[in-house]
Amino acid sequence: MLKKEAALYQSVLITGASSGIGEECAVFLAHKGFRVFAAARRLDKLKELAGAVGAGRITALAMDVTDEASIAAAMKTIAEDGAPLYGLVNNAGASSMGPLEKLPADEWRQVFETNVFGLAAVTRAVLPQMREAGRGRIVNIGSLTGRIASPFQGVYAASKHAVEGLSDSLRRELVPYGVKVSVVRPGAINTPFGAHEAEMLERYETDAPYGDQVTTFKAWFERQHPAAPGPSVVAEAVHHALTAEHPKSRYVAPPKMAYALALRNLLPSALTDRILERVNGLDMFRK
Ligand SMILES: NC(=O)c1ccc[n+]([C@@H]2O[C@H](COP(=O)([O-])OP(=O)(O)OC[C@H]3O[C@@H](n4cnc5c(N)ncnc54)[C@H](OP(=O)(O)O)[C@@H]3O)[C@@H](O)[C@H]2O)c1
């Protein structure tokens, strides 16, 4: 671990910090002594958060990760602070739920703009200063869905699979520059994200031919997030990735969900399909 005195002045940029996991990471890291730049589109929420933590530990930054100009403006504010950024937590995320056949193309684009191209744009913006400093940490918030793709979640799953791939490339590219890259893969976490995803399924419940499947899946899906752990399990993994001398390339949050990945890696796909269907109730539709 970094020594406590050293951690006191490390600065970290967190995207999507106005809610859920990003907000929790901002508070957690600020209390651990980090200087936090908390970014999102809802500046009012970020200002509230900065005020609640106090002592100038959190700076609120308006940033839409899909808008290069807003990324540049936020980077200018960070540069004015004087110290090079030590960490970036790419957390901003969007989802779209529904049968692949039905999902509108603009929703595909919006999810990829945020989860993949936006993540890459913010990463590009911070890399020169990290490389020049010869140190830095990039923590990409992926998802278990980046390895195990449920039905009706294909766009989101595809975007999180992309995060896995680009994180592997980036980690290997940055070895000579002292910049370390980790992916944190949350399982279901109790934030506003899950309820929003469930809402997106509603529009397909009466839509032939997938309606009955969607209704069955949604009934299972909307039970997951309220019963899931809170975002602190993710903040702990992010903190480890930022501070451990040898951060892991991948974290699962909560760690006990690693069993799902182990099963996915060990079992043949046909068997994994059957297990998933049994769990989410879709087995009744199998022909
Ligand atoms: N909750 C889960 O079960 C779960 C599981 C696995 C992975 N994840 C991942 O964890 C991350 C955070 O999710 P969460 O659960 O904390 O969801 P959340 O509470 O809905 O927060 C999402 C955050 O992303 C920000 N955001 C969305 N689009 C943005 C954009 N274009 N530019 C900047 N910020 C943007 C939102 O802020 P503004 O609207 O203010 O911009 C918000 O702060 C996401 O990457 C998600 O995929 C979540």
mmCIF file of C-alpha atoms and ligand atoms in Angstrom:
data_model
loop_
_atom_site.group_PDB
_atom_site.id
_atom_site.type_symbol
_atom_site.label_atom_id
_atom_site.label_comp_id
_atom_site.label_asym_id
_atom_site.label_seq_id
_atom_site.Cartn_x
_atom_site.Cartn_y
_atom_site.Cartn_z
ATOM 1 C CA MET A 1 0.000 0.000 0.000
ATOM 2 C CA LEU A 2 1.051 3.613 -0.500
ATOM 3 C CA LYS A 3 2.151 5.243 2.724
ATOM 4 C CA LYS A 4 -0.650 7.307 4.285
ATOM 5 C CA GLU A 5 1.279 10.622 3.923
ATOM 6 C CA ALA A 6 1.814 9.896 0.240
ATOM 7 C CA ALA A 7 -1.856 9.125 -0.326
ATOM 8 C CA LEU A 8 -2.872 12.452 1.218
ATOM 9 C CA TYR A 9 -1.989 14.437 -1.870
ATOM 10 C CA GLN A 10 -2.800 11.966 -4.642
ATOM 11 C CA SER A 11 -5.442 13.302 -6.961
ATOM 12 C CA VAL A 12 -7.993 11.136 -8.680
ATOM 13 C CA LEU A 13 -10.652 11.846 -11.301
ATOM 14 C CA ILE A 14 -13.874 9.839 -11.011
ATOM 15 C CA THR A 15 -16.400 9.963 -13.852
ATOM 16 C CA GLY A 16 -20.093 9.401 -13.145
ATOM 17 C CA ALA A 17 -19.666 10.578 -9.549
ATOM 18 C CA SER A 18 -23.135 12.124 -9.160
ATOM 19 C CA SER A 19 -24.784 8.837 -8.159
ATOM 20 C CA GLY A 20 -24.313 5.245 -7.023
ATOM 21 C CA ILE A 21 -20.870 3.666 -7.323
ATOM 22 C CA GLY A 22 -19.084 6.833 -8.495
ATOM 23 C CA GLU A 23 -20.523 8.884 -5.644
ATOM 24 C CA GLU A 24 -19.531 6.212 -3.122
ATOM 25 C CA CYS A 25 -15.998 6.052 -4.568
ATOM 26 C CA ALA A 26 -15.697 9.850 -4.324
ATOM 27 C CA VAL A 27 -16.640 9.896 -0.632
ATOM 28 C CA PHE A 28 -14.606 6.772 0.212
ATOM 29 C CA LEU A 29 -11.446 8.032 -1.503
ATOM 30 C CA ALA A 30 -11.826 11.552 -0.085
ATOM 31 C CA HIS A 31 -11.995 10.059 3.410
ATOM 32 C CA LYS A 32 -8.876 8.016 2.620
ATOM 33 C CA GLY A 33 -6.984 11.241 1.901
ATOM 34 C CA PHE A 34 -7.290 11.493 -1.865
ATOM 35 C CA ARG A 35 -7.911 14.801 -3.597
ATOM 36 C CA VAL A 36 -11.001 13.897 -5.624
ATOM 37 C CA PHE A 37 -12.211 15.431 -8.880
ATOM 38 C CA ALA A 38 -15.807 14.249 -9.131
ATOM 39 C CA ALA A 39 -17.223 14.515 -12.653
ATOM 40 C CA ALA A 40 -20.670 14.004 -14.195
ATOM 41 C CA ARG A 41 -23.313 15.900 -16.137
ATOM 42 C CA ARG A 42 -25.403 16.831 -13.048
ATOM 43 C CA LEU A 43 -23.162 19.501 -11.529
ATOM 44 C CA ASP A 44 -25.722 20.399 -8.834
ATOM 45 C CA LYS A 45 -25.532 16.870 -7.377
ATOM 46 C CA LEU A 46 -21.727 16.965 -7.421
ATOM 47 C CA LYS A 47 -21.655 20.331 -5.649
ATOM 48 C CA GLU A 48 -23.952 18.937 -2.970
ATOM 49 C CA LEU A 49 -21.595 15.988 -2.531
ATOM 50 C CA ALA A 50 -18.511 18.226 -2.351
ATOM 51 C CA GLY A 51 -20.251 20.417 0.226
ATOM 52 C CA ALA A 52 -21.266 17.424 2.344
ATOM 53 C CA VAL A 53 -17.706 16.036 2.469
ATOM 54 C CA GLY A 54 -16.217 19.514 2.992
ATOM 55 C CA ALA A 55 -12.626 20.642 3.560
ATOM 56 C CA GLY A 56 -12.066 21.064 -0.187
ATOM 57 C CA ARG A 57 -11.534 17.300 -0.540
ATOM 58 C CA ILE A 58 -13.876 16.993 -3.531
ATOM 59 C CA THR A 59 -14.009 19.310 -6.535
ATOM 60 C CA ALA A 60 -17.181 19.111 -8.628
ATOM 61 C CA LEU A 61 -16.601 19.048 -12.384
ATOM 62 C CA ALA A 62 -19.208 19.200 -15.145
ATOM 63 C CA MET A 63 -18.289 16.523 -17.655
ATOM 64 C CA ASP A 64 -20.196 14.588 -20.275
ATOM 65 C CA VAL A 65 -17.868 11.755 -21.292
ATOM 66 C CA THR A 66 -19.433 11.728 -24.760
ATOM 67 C CA ASP A 67 -18.450 15.365 -25.342
ATOM 68 C CA GLU A 68 -14.748 16.008 -26.058
ATOM 69 C CA ALA A 69 -15.124 19.760 -25.342
ATOM 70 C CA SER A 70 -16.495 19.120 -21.861
ATOM 71 C CA ILE A 71 -13.671 16.629 -21.179
ATOM 72 C CA ALA A 72 -11.125 19.257 -22.273
ATOM 73 C CA ALA A 73 -12.716 21.907 -20.035
ATOM 74 C CA ALA A 74 -12.608 19.560 -17.038
ATOM 75 C CA MET A 75 -8.966 18.679 -17.758
ATOM 76 C CA LYS A 76 -8.126 22.389 -17.786
ATOM 77 C CA THR A 77 -9.634 22.822 -14.322
ATOM 78 C CA ILE A 78 -7.653 19.821 -13.057
ATOM 79 C CA ALA A 79 -4.429 21.185 -14.588
ATOM 80 C CA GLU A 80 -5.000 24.515 -12.811
ATOM 81 C CA ASP A 81 -4.882 22.581 -9.547
ATOM 82 C CA GLY A 82 -1.169 22.124 -10.196
ATOM 83 C CA ALA A 83 -0.486 18.447 -9.497
ATOM 84 C CA PRO A 84 -0.595 15.764 -12.192
ATOM 85 C CA LEU A 85 -3.473 13.353 -11.851
ATOM 86 C CA TYR A 86 -2.473 10.134 -10.130
ATOM 87 C CA GLY A 87 -5.668 8.146 -10.750
ATOM 88 C CA LEU A 88 -8.606 7.887 -13.128
ATOM 89 C CA VAL A 89 -11.705 5.891 -12.276
ATOM 90 C CA ASN A 90 -13.716 5.390 -15.477
ATOM 91 C CA ASN A 91 -17.081 4.751 -13.894
ATOM 92 C CA ALA A 92 -19.691 6.696 -15.935
ATOM 93 C CA GLY A 93 -22.033 4.161 -17.449
ATOM 94 C CA ALA A 94 -25.272 3.782 -19.360
ATOM 95 C CA SER A 95 -27.453 0.816 -20.219
ATOM 96 C CA SER A 96 -30.202 -0.144 -22.589
ATOM 97 C CA MET A 97 -32.358 -3.214 -22.106
ATOM 98 C CA GLY A 98 -34.529 -5.203 -24.443
ATOM 99 C CA PRO A 99 -34.456 -7.822 -27.222
ATOM 100 C CA LEU A 100 -31.576 -7.194 -29.622
ATOM 101 C CA GLU A 101 -33.940 -7.463 -32.565
ATOM 102 C CA LYS A 102 -35.992 -4.567 -31.230
ATOM 103 C CA LEU A 103 -33.540 -2.135 -29.630
ATOM 104 C CA PRO A 104 -33.245 1.070 -31.653
ATOM 105 C CA ALA A 105 -29.840 1.775 -33.224
ATOM 106 C CA ASP A 106 -29.527 5.109 -31.415
ATOM 107 C CA GLU A 107 -29.636 3.267 -28.076
ATOM 108 C CA TRP A 108 -26.801 0.997 -29.217
ATOM 109 C CA ARG A 109 -24.819 4.080 -30.090
ATOM 110 C CA GLN A 110 -25.599 5.910 -26.876
ATOM 111 C CA VAL A 111 -24.453 2.977 -24.701
ATOM 112 C CA PHE A 112 -21.223 2.561 -26.672
ATOM 113 C CA GLU A 113 -20.644 6.341 -26.734
ATOM 114 C CA THR A 114 -20.739 6.388 -22.932
ATOM 115 C CA ASN A 115 -19.300 3.030 -21.834
ATOM 116 C CA VAL A 116 -16.624 2.573 -24.500
ATOM 117 C CA PHE A 117 -15.848 5.684 -26.577
ATOM 118 C CA GLY A 118 -16.392 8.025 -23.615
ATOM 119 C CA LEU A 119 -14.167 5.895 -21.388
ATOM 120 C CA ALA A 120 -11.500 5.914 -24.112
ATOM 121 C CA ALA A 121 -11.781 9.694 -24.589
ATOM 122 C CA VAL A 122 -11.268 10.453 -20.888
ATOM 123 C CA THR A 123 -8.393 7.954 -20.776
ATOM 124 C CA ARG A 124 -6.719 9.636 -23.765
ATOM 125 C CA ALA A 125 -7.060 12.983 -22.021
ATOM 126 C CA VAL A 126 -5.263 11.879 -18.822
ATOM 127 C CA LEU A 127 -2.575 9.614 -20.276
ATOM 128 C CA PRO A 128 0.023 12.201 -21.345
ATOM 129 C CA GLN A 129 0.362 13.576 -17.805
ATOM 130 C CA MET A 130 0.494 10.101 -16.240
ATOM 131 C CA ARG A 131 3.112 8.910 -18.722
ATOM 132 C CA GLU A 132 5.219 12.010 -18.173
ATOM 133 C CA ALA A 133 4.966 11.584 -14.398
ATOM 134 C CA GLY A 134 6.019 7.949 -14.866
ATOM 135 C CA ARG A 135 3.200 6.736 -12.644
ATOM 136 C CA GLY A 136 -0.550 6.518 -12.499
ATOM 137 C CA ARG A 137 -3.529 4.241 -12.104
ATOM 138 C CA ILE A 138 -6.502 3.695 -14.377
ATOM 139 C CA VAL A 139 -9.438 1.798 -12.960
ATOM 140 C CA ASN A 140 -12.148 0.852 -15.432
ATOM 141 C CA ILE A 141 -15.520 -0.115 -14.019
ATOM 142 C CA GLY A 142 -16.617 -3.095 -16.063
ATOM 143 C CA SER A 143 -19.264 -5.560 -14.961
ATOM 144 C CA LEU A 144 -19.804 -9.279 -14.461
ATOM 145 C CA THR A 145 -21.950 -8.700 -17.545
ATOM 146 C CA GLY A 146 -18.635 -8.136 -19.332
ATOM 147 C CA ARG A 147 -18.146 -11.906 -19.016
ATOM 148 C CA ILE A 148 -21.637 -13.357 -18.502
ATOM 149 C CA ALA A 149 -24.273 -11.909 -20.806
ATOM 150 C CA SER A 150 -27.919 -12.289 -19.823
ATOM 151 C CA PRO A 151 -30.649 -12.163 -22.457
ATOM 152 C CA PHE A 152 -32.169 -8.703 -23.094
ATOM 153 C CA GLN A 153 -28.968 -7.079 -21.899
ATOM 154 C CA GLY A 154 -26.964 -7.540 -25.093
ATOM 155 C CA VAL A 155 -26.020 -3.929 -25.818
ATOM 156 C CA TYR A 156 -24.791 -3.350 -22.299
ATOM 157 C CA ALA A 157 -23.015 -6.732 -22.243
ATOM 158 C CA ALA A 158 -21.298 -5.958 -25.550
ATOM 159 C CA SER A 159 -20.082 -2.597 -24.232
ATOM 160 C CA LYS A 160 -18.716 -4.158 -21.030
ATOM 161 C CA HIS A 161 -17.019 -6.944 -23.023
ATOM 162 C CA ALA A 162 -15.366 -4.127 -24.988
ATOM 163 C CA VAL A 163 -14.132 -2.585 -21.730
ATOM 164 C CA GLU A 164 -12.440 -5.908 -20.888
ATOM 165 C CA GLY A 165 -10.625 -5.991 -24.227
ATOM 166 C CA LEU A 166 -9.473 -2.402 -24.279
ATOM 167 C CA SER A 167 -8.317 -2.651 -20.648
ATOM 168 C CA ASP A 168 -6.113 -5.657 -21.501
ATOM 169 C CA SER A 169 -4.501 -3.792 -24.400
ATOM 170 C CA LEU A 170 -4.032 -0.637 -22.361
ATOM 171 C CA ARG A 171 -2.521 -2.483 -19.392
ATOM 172 C CA ARG A 172 0.062 -4.088 -21.664
ATOM 173 C CA GLU A 173 0.801 -0.870 -23.570
ATOM 174 C CA LEU A 174 1.434 1.129 -20.422
ATOM 175 C CA VAL A 175 3.824 -1.252 -18.669
ATOM 176 C CA PRO A 176 6.921 0.772 -19.662
ATOM 177 C CA TYR A 177 5.420 4.023 -18.332
ATOM 178 C CA GLY A 178 4.552 3.032 -14.771
ATOM 179 C CA VAL A 179 0.804 3.406 -15.387
ATOM 180 C CA LYS A 180 -1.199 0.449 -14.086
ATOM 181 C CA VAL A 181 -4.634 -0.544 -15.357
ATOM 182 C CA SER A 182 -7.287 -2.558 -13.522
ATOM 183 C CA VAL A 183 -10.851 -3.566 -14.274
ATOM 184 C CA VAL A 184 -13.348 -3.740 -11.419
ATOM 185 C CA ARG A 185 -16.255 -6.018 -12.249
ATOM 186 C CA PRO A 186 -19.259 -5.352 -10.034
ATOM 187 C CA GLY A 187 -22.035 -7.896 -9.771
ATOM 188 C CA ALA A 188 -25.520 -6.515 -9.066
ATOM 189 C CA ILE A 189 -25.096 -3.468 -6.806
ATOM 190 C CA ASN A 190 -27.918 -1.570 -5.154
ATOM 191 C CA THR A 191 -27.855 1.812 -6.946
ATOM 192 C CA PRO A 192 -30.446 3.579 -9.162
ATOM 193 C CA PHE A 193 -28.950 1.760 -12.197
ATOM 194 C CA GLY A 194 -30.923 -1.501 -11.825
ATOM 195 C CA ALA A 195 -34.332 0.152 -11.431
ATOM 196 C CA HIS A 196 -33.662 2.206 -14.543
ATOM 197 C CA GLU A 197 -32.710 -0.944 -16.470
ATOM 198 C CA ALA A 198 -35.887 -2.716 -15.316
ATOM 199 C CA GLU A 199 -37.949 0.290 -16.457
ATOM 200 C CA MET A 200 -36.389 0.016 -19.910
ATOM 201 C CA LEU A 201 -37.670 -3.557 -20.178
ATOM 202 C CA GLU A 202 -41.257 -2.458 -19.582
ATOM 203 C CA ARG A 203 -41.687 -1.130 -23.117
ATOM 204 C CA TYR A 204 -41.157 -4.649 -24.522
ATOM 205 C CA GLU A 205 -43.499 -6.524 -22.151
ATOM 206 C CA THR A 206 -46.424 -6.256 -24.532
ATOM 207 C CA ASP A 207 -44.357 -6.435 -27.699
ATOM 208 C CA ALA A 208 -44.595 -9.635 -29.781
ATOM 209 C CA PRO A 209 -42.926 -12.053 -29.972
ATOM 210 C CA TYR A 210 -40.667 -11.504 -26.925
ATOM 211 C CA GLY A 211 -43.258 -10.026 -24.519
ATOM 212 C CA ASP A 212 -43.771 -13.051 -22.253
ATOM 213 C CA GLN A 213 -40.052 -13.769 -22.055
ATOM 214 C CA VAL A 214 -39.319 -10.135 -21.196
ATOM 215 C CA THR A 215 -42.001 -10.126 -18.477
ATOM 216 C CA THR A 216 -40.567 -13.297 -16.931
ATOM 217 C CA PHE A 217 -36.999 -12.024 -17.122
ATOM 218 C CA LYS A 218 -37.972 -8.617 -15.718
ATOM 219 C CA ALA A 219 -39.705 -10.199 -12.704
ATOM 220 C CA TRP A 220 -36.415 -11.927 -11.850
ATOM 221 C CA PHE A 221 -34.205 -8.986 -12.793
ATOM 222 C CA GLU A 222 -35.975 -6.405 -10.676
ATOM 223 C CA ARG A 223 -35.547 -8.539 -7.562
ATOM 224 C CA GLN A 224 -31.747 -8.525 -7.943
ATOM 225 C CA HIS A 225 -30.725 -4.932 -7.258
ATOM 226 C CA PRO A 226 -32.753 -4.118 -4.111
ATOM 227 C CA ALA A 227 -31.330 -7.289 -2.500
ATOM 228 C CA ALA A 228 -27.780 -6.615 -3.716
ATOM 229 C CA PRO A 229 -24.877 -5.173 -1.712
ATOM 230 C CA GLY A 230 -24.354 -1.408 -1.638
ATOM 231 C CA PRO A 231 -21.642 0.366 -3.658
ATOM 232 C CA SER A 232 -19.061 0.339 -0.842
ATOM 233 C CA VAL A 233 -17.904 -3.125 -1.996
ATOM 234 C CA VAL A 234 -16.921 -1.542 -5.306
ATOM 235 C CA ALA A 235 -15.263 1.461 -3.633
ATOM 236 C CA GLU A 236 -13.076 -0.926 -1.615
ATOM 237 C CA ALA A 237 -11.910 -2.697 -4.774
ATOM 238 C CA VAL A 238 -11.251 0.648 -6.488
ATOM 239 C CA HIS A 239 -9.225 1.794 -3.485
ATOM 240 C CA HIS A 240 -7.122 -1.358 -3.637
ATOM 241 C CA ALA A 241 -6.539 -0.887 -7.366
ATOM 242 C CA LEU A 242 -5.392 2.693 -6.726
ATOM 243 C CA THR A 243 -3.149 2.021 -3.759
ATOM 244 C CA ALA A 244 -1.740 -1.530 -3.873
ATOM 245 C CA GLU A 245 1.859 -1.709 -5.007
ATOM 246 C CA HIS A 246 0.844 -4.522 -7.333
ATOM 247 C CA PRO A 247 -2.821 -3.948 -8.194
ATOM 248 C CA LYS A 248 -4.725 -6.859 -9.692
ATOM 249 C CA SER A 249 -5.649 -6.656 -13.346
ATOM 250 C CA ARG A 250 -9.209 -7.647 -12.347
ATOM 251 C CA TYR A 251 -11.356 -7.368 -9.252
ATOM 252 C CA VAL A 252 -14.800 -8.832 -8.656
ATOM 253 C CA ALA A 253 -17.072 -6.856 -6.314
ATOM 254 C CA PRO A 254 -18.255 -8.321 -4.043
ATOM 255 C CA PRO A 255 -15.423 -10.896 -4.194
ATOM 256 C CA LYS A 256 -17.804 -13.789 -3.475
ATOM 257 C CA MET A 257 -19.321 -13.315 -6.947
ATOM 258 C CA ALA A 258 -16.099 -14.739 -8.405
ATOM 259 C CA TYR A 259 -17.812 -18.135 -8.170
ATOM 260 C CA ALA A 260 -20.090 -17.123 -11.077
ATOM 261 C CA LEU A 261 -17.060 -16.407 -13.280
ATOM 262 C CA ALA A 262 -15.387 -19.647 -12.248
ATOM 263 C CA LEU A 263 -18.501 -21.588 -13.278
ATOM 264 C CA ARG A 264 -18.724 -19.664 -16.533
ATOM 265 C CA ASN A 265 -15.086 -20.501 -17.315
ATOM 266 C CA LEU A 266 -15.346 -24.157 -16.349
ATOM 267 C CA LEU A 267 -18.719 -25.228 -17.703
ATOM 268 C CA PRO A 268 -19.618 -25.745 -21.350
ATOM 269 C CA SER A 269 -21.796 -22.917 -22.726
ATOM 270 C CA ALA A 270 -24.782 -25.237 -23.194
ATOM 271 C CA LEU A 271 -24.769 -26.024 -19.485
ATOM 272 C CA THR A 272 -24.282 -22.368 -18.474
ATOM 273 C CA ASP A 273 -27.272 -21.481 -20.679
ATOM 274 C CA ARG A 274 -29.433 -24.067 -18.874
ATOM 275 C CA ILE A 275 -28.370 -22.814 -15.442
ATOM 276 C CA LEU A 276 -29.055 -19.173 -16.348
ATOM 277 C CA GLU A 277 -32.468 -20.100 -17.770
ATOM 278 C CA ARG A 278 -33.337 -22.002 -14.606
ATOM 279 C CA VAL A 279 -32.250 -19.065 -12.433
ATOM 280 C CA ASN A 280 -34.140 -16.354 -14.321
ATOM 281 C CA GLY A 281 -37.222 -18.439 -15.131
ATOM 282 C CA LEU A 282 -36.767 -18.507 -18.897
ATOM 283 C CA ASP A 283 -36.489 -22.309 -18.983
ATOM 284 C CA MET A 284 -40.247 -22.537 -19.549
ATOM 285 C CA PHE A 285 -39.780 -21.067 -23.043
ATOM 286 C CA ARG A 286 -37.180 -23.603 -24.194
ATOM 287 C CA LYS A 287 -38.296 -25.744 -27.150
HETATM 288 N N1 LIG B 1 -25.327 -1.014 -10.274
HETATM 289 C C1 LIG B 1 -24.955 -2.181 -10.773
HETATM 290 O O1 LIG B 1 -25.575 -3.235 -10.513
HETATM 291 C C2 LIG B 1 -23.735 -2.266 -11.648
HETATM 292 C C3 LIG B 1 -23.230 -3.564 -11.929
HETATM 293 C C4 LIG B 1 -22.116 -3.673 -12.752
HETATM 294 C C5 LIG B 1 -21.511 -2.536 -13.265
HETATM 295 N N2 LIG B 1 -22.032 -1.298 -12.986
HETATM 296 C C6 LIG B 1 -21.342 -0.153 -13.573
HETATM 297 O O2 LIG B 1 -21.017 0.787 -12.568
HETATM 298 C C7 LIG B 1 -20.970 2.095 -13.124
HETATM 299 C C8 LIG B 1 -21.779 3.032 -12.260
HETATM 300 O O3 LIG B 1 -23.116 2.570 -12.202
HETATM 301 P P1 LIG B 1 -24.087 2.882 -10.973
HETATM 302 O O4 LIG B 1 -24.689 1.608 -10.572
HETATM 303 O O5 LIG B 1 -23.412 3.722 -9.973
HETATM 304 O O6 LIG B 1 -25.215 3.709 -11.754
HETATM 305 P P2 LIG B 1 -25.900 5.133 -11.474
HETATM 306 O O7 LIG B 1 -26.161 5.309 -10.029
HETATM 307 O O8 LIG B 1 -27.023 5.217 -12.431
HETATM 308 O O9 LIG B 1 -24.757 6.164 -11.907
HETATM 309 C C9 LIG B 1 -24.346 6.308 -13.222
HETATM 310 C C10 LIG B 1 -23.423 7.518 -13.282
HETATM 311 O O10 LIG B 1 -22.937 7.660 -14.617
HETATM 312 C C11 LIG B 1 -23.051 9.032 -14.966
HETATM 313 N N3 LIG B 1 -23.152 9.169 -16.406
HETATM 314 C C12 LIG B 1 -23.996 8.538 -17.270
HETATM 315 N N4 LIG B 1 -23.789 8.977 -18.511
HETATM 316 C C13 LIG B 1 -22.776 9.890 -18.440
HETATM 317 C C14 LIG B 1 -22.115 10.695 -19.385
HETATM 318 N N5 LIG B 1 -22.447 10.680 -20.690
HETATM 319 N N6 LIG B 1 -21.120 11.518 -18.965
HETATM 320 C C15 LIG B 1 -20.786 11.567 -17.657
HETATM 321 N N7 LIG B 1 -21.384 10.836 -16.713
HETATM 322 C C16 LIG B 1 -22.374 10.019 -17.101
HETATM 323 C C17 LIG B 1 -24.279 9.543 -14.221
HETATM 324 O O11 LIG B 1 -24.167 10.921 -13.971
HETATM 325 P P3 LIG B 1 -24.956 12.107 -14.715
HETATM 326 O O12 LIG B 1 -26.294 11.572 -15.130
HETATM 327 O O13 LIG B 1 -25.019 13.198 -13.678
HETATM 328 O O14 LIG B 1 -24.066 12.474 -15.848
HETATM 329 C C18 LIG B 1 -24.131 8.797 -12.893
HETATM 330 O O15 LIG B 1 -23.304 9.534 -12.022
HETATM 331 C C19 LIG B 1 -21.460 1.961 -14.562
HETATM 332 O O16 LIG B 1 -20.342 1.907 -15.430
HETATM 333 C C20 LIG B 1 -22.188 0.626 -14.571
HETATM 334 O O17 LIG B 1 -22.170 0.024 -15.831
HETATM 335 C C21 LIG B 1 -23.124 -1.140 -12.195
#
